[in-house]
mmCIF file of C-alpha atoms and ligand atoms in Angstrom:
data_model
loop_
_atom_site.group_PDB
_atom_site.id
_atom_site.type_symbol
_atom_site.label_atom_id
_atom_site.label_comp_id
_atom_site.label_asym_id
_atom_site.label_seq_id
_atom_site.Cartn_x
_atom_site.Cartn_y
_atom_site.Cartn_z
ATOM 1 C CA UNK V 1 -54.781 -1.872 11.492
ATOM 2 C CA UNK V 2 -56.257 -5.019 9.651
ATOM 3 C CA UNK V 3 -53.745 -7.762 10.491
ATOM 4 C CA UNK V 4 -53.700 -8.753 6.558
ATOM 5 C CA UNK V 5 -51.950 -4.757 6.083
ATOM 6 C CA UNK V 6 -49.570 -5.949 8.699
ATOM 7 C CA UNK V 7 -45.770 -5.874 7.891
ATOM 8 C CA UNK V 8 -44.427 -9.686 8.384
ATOM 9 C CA UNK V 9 -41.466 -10.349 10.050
ATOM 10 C CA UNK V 10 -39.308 -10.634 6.860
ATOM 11 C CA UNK V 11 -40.554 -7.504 5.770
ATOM 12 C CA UNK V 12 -39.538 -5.715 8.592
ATOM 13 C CA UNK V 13 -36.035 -6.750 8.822
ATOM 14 C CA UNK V 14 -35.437 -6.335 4.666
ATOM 15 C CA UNK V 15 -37.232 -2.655 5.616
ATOM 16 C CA UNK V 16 -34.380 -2.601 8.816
ATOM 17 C CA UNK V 17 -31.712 -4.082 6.805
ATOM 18 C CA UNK V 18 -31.886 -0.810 4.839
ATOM 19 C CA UNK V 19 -30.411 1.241 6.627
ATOM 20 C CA UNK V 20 -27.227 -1.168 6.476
ATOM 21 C CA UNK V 21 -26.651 -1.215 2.657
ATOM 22 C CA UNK V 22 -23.359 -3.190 3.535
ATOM 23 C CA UNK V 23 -24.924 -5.852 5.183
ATOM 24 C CA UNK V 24 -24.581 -9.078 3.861
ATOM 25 C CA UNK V 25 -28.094 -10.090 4.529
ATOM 26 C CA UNK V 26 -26.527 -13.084 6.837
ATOM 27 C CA UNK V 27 -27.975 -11.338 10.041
ATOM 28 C CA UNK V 28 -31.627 -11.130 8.754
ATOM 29 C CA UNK V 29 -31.375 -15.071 7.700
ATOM 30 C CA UNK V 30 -30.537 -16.312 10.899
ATOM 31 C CA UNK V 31 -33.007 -14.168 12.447
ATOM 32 C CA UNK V 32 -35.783 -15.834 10.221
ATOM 33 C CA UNK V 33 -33.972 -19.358 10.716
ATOM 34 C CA UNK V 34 -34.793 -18.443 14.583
ATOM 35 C CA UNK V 35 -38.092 -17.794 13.976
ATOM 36 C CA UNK V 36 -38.638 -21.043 11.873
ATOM 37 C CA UNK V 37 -37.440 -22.741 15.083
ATOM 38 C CA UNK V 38 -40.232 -21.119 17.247
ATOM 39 C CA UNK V 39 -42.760 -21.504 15.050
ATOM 40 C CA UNK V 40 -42.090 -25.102 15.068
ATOM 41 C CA UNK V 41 -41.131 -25.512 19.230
ATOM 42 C CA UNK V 42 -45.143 -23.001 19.364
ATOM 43 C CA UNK V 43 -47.188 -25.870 17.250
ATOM 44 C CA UNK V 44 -45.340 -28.845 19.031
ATOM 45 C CA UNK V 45 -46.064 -27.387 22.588
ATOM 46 C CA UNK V 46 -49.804 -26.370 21.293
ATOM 47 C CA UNK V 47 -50.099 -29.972 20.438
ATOM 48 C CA UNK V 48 -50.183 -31.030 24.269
ATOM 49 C CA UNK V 49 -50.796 -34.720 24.705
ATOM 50 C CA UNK V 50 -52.429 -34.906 21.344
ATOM 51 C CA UNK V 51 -49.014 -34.054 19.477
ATOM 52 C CA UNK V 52 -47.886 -37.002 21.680
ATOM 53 C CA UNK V 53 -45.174 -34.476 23.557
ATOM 54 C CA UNK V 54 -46.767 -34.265 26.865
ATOM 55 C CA UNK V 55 -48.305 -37.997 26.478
ATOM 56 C CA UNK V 56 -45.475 -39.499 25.840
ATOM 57 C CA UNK V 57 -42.388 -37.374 26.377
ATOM 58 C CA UNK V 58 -43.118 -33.890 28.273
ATOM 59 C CA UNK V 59 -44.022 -36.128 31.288
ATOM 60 C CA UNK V 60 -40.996 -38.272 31.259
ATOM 61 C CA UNK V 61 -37.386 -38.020 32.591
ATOM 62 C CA UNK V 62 -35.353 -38.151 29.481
ATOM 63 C CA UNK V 63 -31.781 -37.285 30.998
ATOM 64 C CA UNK V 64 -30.083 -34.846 33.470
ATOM 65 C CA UNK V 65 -28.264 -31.923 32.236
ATOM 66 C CA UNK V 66 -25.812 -29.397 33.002
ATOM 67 C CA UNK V 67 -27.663 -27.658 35.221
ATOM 68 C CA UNK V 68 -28.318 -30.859 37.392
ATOM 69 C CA UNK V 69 -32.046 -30.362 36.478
ATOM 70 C CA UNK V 70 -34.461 -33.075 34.884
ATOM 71 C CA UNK V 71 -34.803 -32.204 31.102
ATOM 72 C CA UNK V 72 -38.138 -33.317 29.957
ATOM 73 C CA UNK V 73 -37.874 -34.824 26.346
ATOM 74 C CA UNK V 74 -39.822 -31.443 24.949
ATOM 75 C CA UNK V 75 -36.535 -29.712 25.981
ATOM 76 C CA UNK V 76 -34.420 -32.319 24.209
ATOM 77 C CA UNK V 77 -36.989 -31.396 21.097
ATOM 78 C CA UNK V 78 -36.791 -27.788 21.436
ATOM 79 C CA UNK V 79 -32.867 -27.666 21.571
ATOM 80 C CA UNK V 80 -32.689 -30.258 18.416
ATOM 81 C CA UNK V 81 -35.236 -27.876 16.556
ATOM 82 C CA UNK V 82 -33.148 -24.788 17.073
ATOM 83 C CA UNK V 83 -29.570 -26.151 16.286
ATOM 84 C CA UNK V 84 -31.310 -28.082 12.709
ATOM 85 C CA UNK V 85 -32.840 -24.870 11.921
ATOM 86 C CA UNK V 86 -29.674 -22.620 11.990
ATOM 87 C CA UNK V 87 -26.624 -24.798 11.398
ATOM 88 C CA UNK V 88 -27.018 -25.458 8.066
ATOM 89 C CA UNK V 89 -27.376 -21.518 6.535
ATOM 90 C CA UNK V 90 -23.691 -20.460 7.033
ATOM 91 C CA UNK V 91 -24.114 -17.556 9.331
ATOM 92 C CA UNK V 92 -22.879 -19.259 12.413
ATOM 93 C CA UNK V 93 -19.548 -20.489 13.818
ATOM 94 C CA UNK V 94 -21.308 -22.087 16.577
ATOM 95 C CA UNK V 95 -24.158 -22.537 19.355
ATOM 96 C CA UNK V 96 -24.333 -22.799 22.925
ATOM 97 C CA UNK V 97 -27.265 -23.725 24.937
ATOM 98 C CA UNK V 98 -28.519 -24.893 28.204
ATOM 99 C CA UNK V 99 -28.888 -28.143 27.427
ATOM 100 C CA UNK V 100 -25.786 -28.670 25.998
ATOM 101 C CA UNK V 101 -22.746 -28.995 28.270
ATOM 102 C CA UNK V 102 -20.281 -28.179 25.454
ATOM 103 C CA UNK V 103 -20.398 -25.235 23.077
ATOM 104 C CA UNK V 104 -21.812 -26.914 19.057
ATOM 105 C CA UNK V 105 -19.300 -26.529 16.199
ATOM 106 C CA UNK V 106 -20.801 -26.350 12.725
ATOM 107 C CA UNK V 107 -20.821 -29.545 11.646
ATOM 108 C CA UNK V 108 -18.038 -30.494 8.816
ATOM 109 C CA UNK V 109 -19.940 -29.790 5.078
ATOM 110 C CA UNK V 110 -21.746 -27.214 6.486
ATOM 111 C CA UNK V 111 -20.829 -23.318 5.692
ATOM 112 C CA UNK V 112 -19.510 -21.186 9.123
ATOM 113 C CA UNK V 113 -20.317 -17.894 9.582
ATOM 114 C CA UNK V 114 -19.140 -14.583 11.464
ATOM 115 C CA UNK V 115 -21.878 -15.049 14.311
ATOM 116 C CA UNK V 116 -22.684 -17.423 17.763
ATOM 117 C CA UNK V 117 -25.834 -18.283 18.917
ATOM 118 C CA UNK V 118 -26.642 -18.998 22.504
ATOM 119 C CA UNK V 119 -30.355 -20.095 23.543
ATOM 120 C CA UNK V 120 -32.527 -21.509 25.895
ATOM 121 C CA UNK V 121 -34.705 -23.589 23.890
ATOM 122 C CA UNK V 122 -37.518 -23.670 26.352
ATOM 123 C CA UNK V 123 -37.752 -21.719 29.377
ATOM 124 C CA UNK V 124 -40.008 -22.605 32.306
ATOM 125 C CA UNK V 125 -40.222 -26.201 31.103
ATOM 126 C CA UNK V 126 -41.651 -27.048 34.356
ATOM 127 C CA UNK V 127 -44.642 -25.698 32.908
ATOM 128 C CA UNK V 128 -45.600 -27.970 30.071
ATOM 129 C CA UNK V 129 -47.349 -30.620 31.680
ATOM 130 C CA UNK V 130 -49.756 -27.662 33.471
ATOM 131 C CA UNK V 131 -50.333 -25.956 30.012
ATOM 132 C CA UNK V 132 -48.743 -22.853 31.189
ATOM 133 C CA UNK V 133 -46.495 -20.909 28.436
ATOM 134 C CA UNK V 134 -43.273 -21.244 28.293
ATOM 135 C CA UNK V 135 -40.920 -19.567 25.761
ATOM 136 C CA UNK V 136 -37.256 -19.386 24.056
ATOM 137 C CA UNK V 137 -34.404 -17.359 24.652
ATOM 138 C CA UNK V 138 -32.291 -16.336 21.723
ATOM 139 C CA UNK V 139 -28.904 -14.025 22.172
ATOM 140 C CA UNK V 140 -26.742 -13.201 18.935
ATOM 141 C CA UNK V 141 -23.041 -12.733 19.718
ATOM 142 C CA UNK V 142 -20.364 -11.988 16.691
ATOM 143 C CA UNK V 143 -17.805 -14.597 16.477
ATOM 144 C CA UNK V 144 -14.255 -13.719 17.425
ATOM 145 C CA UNK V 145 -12.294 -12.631 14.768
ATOM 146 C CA UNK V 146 -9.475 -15.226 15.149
ATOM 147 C CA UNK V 147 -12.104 -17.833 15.112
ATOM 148 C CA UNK V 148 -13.072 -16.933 11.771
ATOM 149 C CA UNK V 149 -9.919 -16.353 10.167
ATOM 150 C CA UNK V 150 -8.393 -19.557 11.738
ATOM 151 C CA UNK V 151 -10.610 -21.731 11.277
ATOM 152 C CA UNK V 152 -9.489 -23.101 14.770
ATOM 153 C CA UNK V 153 -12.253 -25.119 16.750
ATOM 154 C CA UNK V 154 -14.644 -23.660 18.346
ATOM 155 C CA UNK V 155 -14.077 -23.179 22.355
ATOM 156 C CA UNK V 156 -16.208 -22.033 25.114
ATOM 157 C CA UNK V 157 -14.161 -18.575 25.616
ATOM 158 C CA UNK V 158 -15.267 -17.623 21.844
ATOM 159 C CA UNK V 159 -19.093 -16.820 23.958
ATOM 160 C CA UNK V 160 -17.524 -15.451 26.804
ATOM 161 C CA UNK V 161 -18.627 -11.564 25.854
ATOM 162 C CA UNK V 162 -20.197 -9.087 28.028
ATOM 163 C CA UNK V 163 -24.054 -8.322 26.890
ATOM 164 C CA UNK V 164 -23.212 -5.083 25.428
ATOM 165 C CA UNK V 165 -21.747 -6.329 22.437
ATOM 166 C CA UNK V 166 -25.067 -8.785 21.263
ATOM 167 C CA UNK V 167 -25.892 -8.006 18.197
ATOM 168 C CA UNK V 168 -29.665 -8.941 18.661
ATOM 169 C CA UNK V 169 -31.780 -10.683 21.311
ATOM 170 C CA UNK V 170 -35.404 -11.794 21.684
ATOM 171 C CA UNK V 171 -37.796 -14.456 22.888
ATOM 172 C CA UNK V 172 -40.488 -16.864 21.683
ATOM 173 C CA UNK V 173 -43.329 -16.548 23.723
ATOM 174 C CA UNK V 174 -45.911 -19.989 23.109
ATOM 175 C CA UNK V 175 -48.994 -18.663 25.436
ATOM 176 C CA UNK V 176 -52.495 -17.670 24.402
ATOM 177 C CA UNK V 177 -50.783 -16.796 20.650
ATOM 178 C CA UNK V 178 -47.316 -17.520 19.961
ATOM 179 C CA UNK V 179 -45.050 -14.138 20.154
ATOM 180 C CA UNK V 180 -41.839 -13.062 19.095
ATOM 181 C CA UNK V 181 -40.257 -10.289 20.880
ATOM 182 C CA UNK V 182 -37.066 -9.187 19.166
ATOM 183 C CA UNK V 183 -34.243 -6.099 19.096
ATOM 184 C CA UNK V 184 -31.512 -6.006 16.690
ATOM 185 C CA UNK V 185 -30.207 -2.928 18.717
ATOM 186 C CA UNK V 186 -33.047 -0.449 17.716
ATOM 187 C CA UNK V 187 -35.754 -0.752 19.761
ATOM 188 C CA UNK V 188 -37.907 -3.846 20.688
ATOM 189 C CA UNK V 189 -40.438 -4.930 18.068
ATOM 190 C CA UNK V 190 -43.199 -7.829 18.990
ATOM 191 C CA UNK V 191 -44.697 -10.025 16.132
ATOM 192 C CA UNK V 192 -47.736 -12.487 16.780
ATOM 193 C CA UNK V 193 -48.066 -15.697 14.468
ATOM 194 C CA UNK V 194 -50.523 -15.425 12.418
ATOM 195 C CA UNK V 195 -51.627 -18.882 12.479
ATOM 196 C CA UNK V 196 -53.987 -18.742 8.993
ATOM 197 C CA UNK V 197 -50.960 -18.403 7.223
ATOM 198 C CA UNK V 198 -47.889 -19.523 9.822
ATOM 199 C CA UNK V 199 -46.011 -15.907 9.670
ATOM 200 C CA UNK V 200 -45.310 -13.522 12.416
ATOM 201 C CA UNK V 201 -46.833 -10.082 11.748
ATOM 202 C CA UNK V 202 -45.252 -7.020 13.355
ATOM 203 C CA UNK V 203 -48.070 -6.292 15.721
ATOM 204 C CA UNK V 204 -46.176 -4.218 18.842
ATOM 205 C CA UNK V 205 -44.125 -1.972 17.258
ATOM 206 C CA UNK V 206 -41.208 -0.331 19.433
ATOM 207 C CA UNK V 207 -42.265 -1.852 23.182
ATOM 208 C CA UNK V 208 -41.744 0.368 25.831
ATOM 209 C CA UNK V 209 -41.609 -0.499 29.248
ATOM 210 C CA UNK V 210 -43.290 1.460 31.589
ATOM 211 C CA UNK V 211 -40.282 3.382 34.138
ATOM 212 C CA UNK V 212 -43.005 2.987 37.086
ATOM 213 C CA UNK V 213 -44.817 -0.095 38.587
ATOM 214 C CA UNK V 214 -47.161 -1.167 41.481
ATOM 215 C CA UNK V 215 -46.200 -5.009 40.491
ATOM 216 C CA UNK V 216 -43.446 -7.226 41.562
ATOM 217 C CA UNK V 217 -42.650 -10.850 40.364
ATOM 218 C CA UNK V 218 -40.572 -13.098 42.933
ATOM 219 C CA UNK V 219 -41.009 -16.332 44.916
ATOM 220 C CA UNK V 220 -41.410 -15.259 47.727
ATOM 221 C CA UNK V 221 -41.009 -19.269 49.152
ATOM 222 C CA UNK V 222 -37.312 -18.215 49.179
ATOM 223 C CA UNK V 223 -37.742 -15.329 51.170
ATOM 224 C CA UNK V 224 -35.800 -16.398 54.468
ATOM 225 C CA UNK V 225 -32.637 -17.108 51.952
ATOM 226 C CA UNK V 226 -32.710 -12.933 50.287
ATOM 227 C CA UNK V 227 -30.392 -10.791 51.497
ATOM 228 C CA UNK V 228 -31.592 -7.621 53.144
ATOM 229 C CA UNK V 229 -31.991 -5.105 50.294
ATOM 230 C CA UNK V 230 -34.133 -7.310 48.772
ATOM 231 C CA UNK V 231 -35.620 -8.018 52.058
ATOM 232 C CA UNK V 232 -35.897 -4.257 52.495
ATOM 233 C CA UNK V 233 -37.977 -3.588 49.081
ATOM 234 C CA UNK V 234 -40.689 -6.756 49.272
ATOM 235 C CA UNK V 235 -41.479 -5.736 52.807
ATOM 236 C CA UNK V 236 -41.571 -1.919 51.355
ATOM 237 C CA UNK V 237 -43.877 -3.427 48.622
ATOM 238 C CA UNK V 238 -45.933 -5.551 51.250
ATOM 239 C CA UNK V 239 -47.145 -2.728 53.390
ATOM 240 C CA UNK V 240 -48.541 -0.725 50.755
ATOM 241 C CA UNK V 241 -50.230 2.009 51.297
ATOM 242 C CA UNK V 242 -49.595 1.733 54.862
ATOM 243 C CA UNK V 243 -45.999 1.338 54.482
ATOM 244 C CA UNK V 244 -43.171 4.013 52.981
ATOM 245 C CA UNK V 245 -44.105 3.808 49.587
ATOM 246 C CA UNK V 246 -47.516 4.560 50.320
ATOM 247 C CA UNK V 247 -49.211 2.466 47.756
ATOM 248 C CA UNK V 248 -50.180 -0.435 47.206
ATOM 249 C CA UNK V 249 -48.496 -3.262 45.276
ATOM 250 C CA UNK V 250 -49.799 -6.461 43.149
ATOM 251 C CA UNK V 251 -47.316 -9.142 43.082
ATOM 252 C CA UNK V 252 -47.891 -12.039 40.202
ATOM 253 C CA UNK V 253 -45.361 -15.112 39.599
ATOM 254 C CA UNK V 254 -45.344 -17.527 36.441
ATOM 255 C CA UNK V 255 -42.681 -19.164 37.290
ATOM 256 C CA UNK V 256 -41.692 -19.074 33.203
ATOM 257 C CA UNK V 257 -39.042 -16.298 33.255
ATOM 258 C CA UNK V 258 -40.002 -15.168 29.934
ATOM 259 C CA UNK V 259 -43.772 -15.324 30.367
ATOM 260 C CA UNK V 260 -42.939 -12.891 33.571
ATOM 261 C CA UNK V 261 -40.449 -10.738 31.428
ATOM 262 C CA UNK V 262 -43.154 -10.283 28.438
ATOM 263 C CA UNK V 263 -45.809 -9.194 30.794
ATOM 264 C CA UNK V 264 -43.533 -6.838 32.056
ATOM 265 C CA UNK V 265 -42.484 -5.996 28.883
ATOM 266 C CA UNK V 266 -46.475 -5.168 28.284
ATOM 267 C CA UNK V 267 -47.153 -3.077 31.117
ATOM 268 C CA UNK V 268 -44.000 -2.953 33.662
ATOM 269 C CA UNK V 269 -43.307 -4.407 36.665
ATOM 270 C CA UNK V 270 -40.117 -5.925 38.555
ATOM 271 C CA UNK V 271 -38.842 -9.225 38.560
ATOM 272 C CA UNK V 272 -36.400 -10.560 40.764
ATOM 273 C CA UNK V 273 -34.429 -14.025 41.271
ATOM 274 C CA UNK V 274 -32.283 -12.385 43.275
ATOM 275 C CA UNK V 275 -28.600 -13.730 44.647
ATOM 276 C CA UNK V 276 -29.687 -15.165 47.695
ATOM 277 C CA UNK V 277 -27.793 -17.600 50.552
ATOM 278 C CA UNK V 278 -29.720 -20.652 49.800
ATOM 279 C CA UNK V 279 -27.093 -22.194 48.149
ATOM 280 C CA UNK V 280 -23.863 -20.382 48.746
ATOM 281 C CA UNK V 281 -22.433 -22.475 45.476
ATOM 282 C CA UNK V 282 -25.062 -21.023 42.945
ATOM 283 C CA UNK V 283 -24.471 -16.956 42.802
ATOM 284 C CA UNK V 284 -28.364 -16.929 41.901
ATOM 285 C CA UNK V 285 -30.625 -19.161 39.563
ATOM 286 C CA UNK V 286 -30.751 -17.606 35.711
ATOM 287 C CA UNK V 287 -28.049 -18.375 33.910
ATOM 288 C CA UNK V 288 -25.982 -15.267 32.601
ATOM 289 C CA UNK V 289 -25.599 -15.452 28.951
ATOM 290 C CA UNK V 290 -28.931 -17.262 27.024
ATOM 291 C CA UNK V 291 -31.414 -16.163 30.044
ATOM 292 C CA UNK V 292 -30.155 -12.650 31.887
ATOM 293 C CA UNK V 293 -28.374 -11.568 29.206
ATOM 294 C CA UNK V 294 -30.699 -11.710 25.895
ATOM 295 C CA UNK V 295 -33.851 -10.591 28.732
ATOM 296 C CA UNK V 296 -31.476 -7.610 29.990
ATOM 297 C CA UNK V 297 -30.983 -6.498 25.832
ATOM 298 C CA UNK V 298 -34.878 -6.851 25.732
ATOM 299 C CA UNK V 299 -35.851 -4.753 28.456
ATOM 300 C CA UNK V 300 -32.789 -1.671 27.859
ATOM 301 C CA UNK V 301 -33.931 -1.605 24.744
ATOM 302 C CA UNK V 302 -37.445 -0.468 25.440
ATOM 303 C CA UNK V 303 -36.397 2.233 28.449
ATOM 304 C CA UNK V 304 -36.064 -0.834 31.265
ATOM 305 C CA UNK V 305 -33.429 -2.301 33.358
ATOM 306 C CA UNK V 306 -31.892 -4.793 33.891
ATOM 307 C CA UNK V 307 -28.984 -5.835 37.287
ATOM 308 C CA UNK V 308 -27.926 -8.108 39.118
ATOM 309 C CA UNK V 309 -28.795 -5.183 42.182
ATOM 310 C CA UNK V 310 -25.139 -4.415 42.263
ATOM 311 C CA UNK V 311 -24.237 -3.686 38.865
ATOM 312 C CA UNK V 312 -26.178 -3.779 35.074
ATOM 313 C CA UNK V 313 -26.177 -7.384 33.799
ATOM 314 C CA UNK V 314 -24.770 -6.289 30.340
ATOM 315 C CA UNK V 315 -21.588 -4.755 32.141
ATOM 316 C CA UNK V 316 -20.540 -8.788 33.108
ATOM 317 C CA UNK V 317 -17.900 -10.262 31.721
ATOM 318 C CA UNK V 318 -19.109 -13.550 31.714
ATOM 319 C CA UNK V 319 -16.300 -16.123 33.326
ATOM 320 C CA UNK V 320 -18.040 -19.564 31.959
ATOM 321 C CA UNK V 321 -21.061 -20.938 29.741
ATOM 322 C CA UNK V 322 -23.972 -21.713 32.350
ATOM 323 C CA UNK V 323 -22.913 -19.201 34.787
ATOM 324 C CA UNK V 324 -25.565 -18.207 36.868
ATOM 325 C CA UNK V 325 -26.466 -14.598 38.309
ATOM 326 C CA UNK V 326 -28.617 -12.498 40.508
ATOM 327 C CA UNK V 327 -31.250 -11.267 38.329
ATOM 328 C CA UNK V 328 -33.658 -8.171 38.993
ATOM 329 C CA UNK V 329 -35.362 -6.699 35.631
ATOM 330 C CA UNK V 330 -38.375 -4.402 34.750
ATOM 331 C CA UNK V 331 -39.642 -0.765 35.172
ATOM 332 C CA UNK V 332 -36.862 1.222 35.353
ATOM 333 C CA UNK V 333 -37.333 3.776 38.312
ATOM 334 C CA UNK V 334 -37.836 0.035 41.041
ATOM 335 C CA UNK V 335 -34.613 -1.942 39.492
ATOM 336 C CA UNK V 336 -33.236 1.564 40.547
ATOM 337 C CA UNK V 337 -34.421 1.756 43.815
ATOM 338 C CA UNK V 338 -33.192 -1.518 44.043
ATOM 339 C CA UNK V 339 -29.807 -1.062 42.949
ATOM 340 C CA UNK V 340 -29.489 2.184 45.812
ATOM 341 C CA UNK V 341 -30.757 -0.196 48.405
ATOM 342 C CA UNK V 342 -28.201 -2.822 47.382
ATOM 343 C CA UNK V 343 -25.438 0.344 47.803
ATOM 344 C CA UNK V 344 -26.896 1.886 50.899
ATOM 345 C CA UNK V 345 -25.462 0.939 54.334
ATOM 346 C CA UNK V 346 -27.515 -1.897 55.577
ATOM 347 C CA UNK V 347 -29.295 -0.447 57.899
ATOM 348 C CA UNK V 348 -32.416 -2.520 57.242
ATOM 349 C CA UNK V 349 -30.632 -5.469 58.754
ATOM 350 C CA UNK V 350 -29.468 -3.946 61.311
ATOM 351 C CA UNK V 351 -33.331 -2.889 62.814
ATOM 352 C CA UNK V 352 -35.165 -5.474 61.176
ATOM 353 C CA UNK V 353 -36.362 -8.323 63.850
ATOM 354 C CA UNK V 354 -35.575 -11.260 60.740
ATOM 355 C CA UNK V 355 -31.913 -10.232 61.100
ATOM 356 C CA UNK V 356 -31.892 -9.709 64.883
ATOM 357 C CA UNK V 357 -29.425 -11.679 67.291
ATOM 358 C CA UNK V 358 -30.246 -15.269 67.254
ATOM 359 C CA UNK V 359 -32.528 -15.138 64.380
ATOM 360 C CA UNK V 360 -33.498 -16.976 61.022
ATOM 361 C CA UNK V 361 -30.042 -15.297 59.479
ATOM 362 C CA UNK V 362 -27.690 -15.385 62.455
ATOM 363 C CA UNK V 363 -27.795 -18.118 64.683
HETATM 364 O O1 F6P J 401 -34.983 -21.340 33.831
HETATM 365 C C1 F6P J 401 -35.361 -21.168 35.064
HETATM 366 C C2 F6P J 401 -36.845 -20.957 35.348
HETATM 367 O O2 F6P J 401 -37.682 -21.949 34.823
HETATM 368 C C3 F6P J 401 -37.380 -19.573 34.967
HETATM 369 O O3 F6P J 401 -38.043 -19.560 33.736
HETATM 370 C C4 F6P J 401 -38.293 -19.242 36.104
HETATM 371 O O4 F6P J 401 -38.402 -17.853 36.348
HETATM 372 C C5 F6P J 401 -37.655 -19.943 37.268
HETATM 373 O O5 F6P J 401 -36.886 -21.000 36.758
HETATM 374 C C6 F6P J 401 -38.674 -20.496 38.219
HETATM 375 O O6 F6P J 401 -38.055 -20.774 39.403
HETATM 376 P P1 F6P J 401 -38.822 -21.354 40.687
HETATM 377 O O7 F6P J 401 -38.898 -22.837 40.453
HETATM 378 O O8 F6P J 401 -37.970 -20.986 41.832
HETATM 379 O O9 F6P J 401 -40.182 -20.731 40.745
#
């Protein structure tokens, strides 16, 4: 189809809004205050050095956050860019995101809404200064109904929700052309930004992911730190043809979680940051609710998984803001393998040299 017969993004959720004639319309605003956001995080990382981000911030230790982890002043940007673009519409009763420590009350003179809105303002921000895409996270939680008939402040409990009940989720995807991959419950839709005339244009209409794979997506430099189910299926994947899945495998890593995710959302795969024993005080490295969460919603929605290899990640009931979690997404029929290794008795350790008597793991 000629992109110009394309339907925008605003088209498409008025069209989706339809079939809610009660809605009040405050949904589909947010959404497109979300996508004013990306549009302006896509041109300032396109920019590079020239836009003066990677010249004479992106390069540059601006602060420490939450997380411990340098935030590079195009995070700082990012973050700013998303909370200006949705505070002021009176949809939300509040933001969280990981580079704030503390959840973000609407500011006084400024409407509040029924919904939250947690987000990762750019993922894989190690990436900038190598020109490698990076992306946002978006994850659209109702508020709690007290907090909206009290009026009482906002706390960190009022996000606290398993990923079941998000209303919508999505990613911003600044590669090659800026994408945005979205579900408001009914499928996932992916619009490309058309940048003649700075919209996004419904261009992958309901994504599905593919339920087989011969591709995995891990660093593997952590490999002596998994725990043996996970172990058990790299090996499996390692020894191809040769080995007991009798085919070969392709492994790829970005090291952007959502430039990994959208690939696999494109044409399956498996991605794992698995819990692992490297540091026993960090259950895994994605944080629950604005990375593992809003991903998870992504990939369900179009016929994927998404676990922690115990349980699904949208089961959790999330016990603090920047909780962090084993993650393993993708192609449905390998996150459940995965899962039935994880539940198996583990025999693998038991025969496999790595876990032997006075080895790597048990000395
Ligand atoms: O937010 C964390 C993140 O940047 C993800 O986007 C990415 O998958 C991961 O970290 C990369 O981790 P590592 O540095 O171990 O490759």
């Amino acid at each position: 189809m000629p992109l110009s017969q394309r339907a925008t993004l605003t088209r498409f959720l008025i069209e989706e809004r339809r079939r809610y004639p009660d809605a009040s319309g405050d949904f589909n605003a947010l959404i497109l205050d979300i996508a004013i956001a990306c549009k302006a995080i896509a041109r300032a990382v396109a920019s590079g050095a020239l836009g003066g981000v990677l010249g004479n911030h992106g390069g540059e230790q601006a602060s420490i956050n939450v997380q411990g982890e340098t935030q590079k002043k195009l995070d700082v940007i990012s973050n700013e860019v998303f909370m200006r673009a949705t505070e002021w519409g009176g949809q939300l009763a509040g933001m969280a995101s990981e580079e704030m420590d503390d959840p973000y009350p609407i500011p006084e003179g400024y409407p509040r809404g029924n919904y939250l809105l947690v987000f990762d303002p750019l993922d894989g921000s190690s990436n900038i200064d190598v020109n490698v895409s990076v992306g946002s996270i978006f994850s659209i939680l109702r508020a709690p109904q007290d907090l909206i008939d009290s009026g009482r402040p906002l706390a960190a409990e009022d996000f606290l929700q398993p990923g079941t009940q998000q209303m919508a989720a999505g990613y911003a995807l600044y590669g090659p052309a800026t994408m945005l991959v979205l579900t408001v419950g009914s499928g996932v839709h992916g619009f490309t930004l058309d940048p003649a005339i700075g919209e996004f244009k419904l261009t992958h209409p309901n994504i599905q992911v593919p339920p087989d794979t011969q591709e995995f997506a891990i660093n593997a430099s952590n490999s002596r730190f998994w725990e043996s189910p996970v172990k058990r299926y790299v090996d499996e994947c390692l020894a191809g043809k040769t080995g007991p899945r009798a085919k070969d495998f392709n492994m790829r890593w970005i090291a952007s979680m959502v430039a990994d995710a959208h690939r696999i959302m494109m044409r399956g795969g498996v991605f794992m940051y698995p819990r692992d024993t490297k540091d026993p005080s960090k259950p895994g490295r994605l944080r629950l609710l604005y990375e593992a969460n809003p991903i998870g919603m992504v990939m369900e929605q179009a016929g994927g998984r998404a676990s922690t290899g115990r349980e699904p990640v949208l089961g959790i009931k999330p016990t603090s803001l920047h909780q962090r979690i084993g993650l393993v997404f993708g192609s449905r029929n390998e996150v459940e393998r995965i899962e039935r290794y994880h539940a198996e008795p583990d025999s693998y350790r038991d025969t496999n040299p790595l876990f032997a008597e006075r080895s790597l793991f048990r000395d």
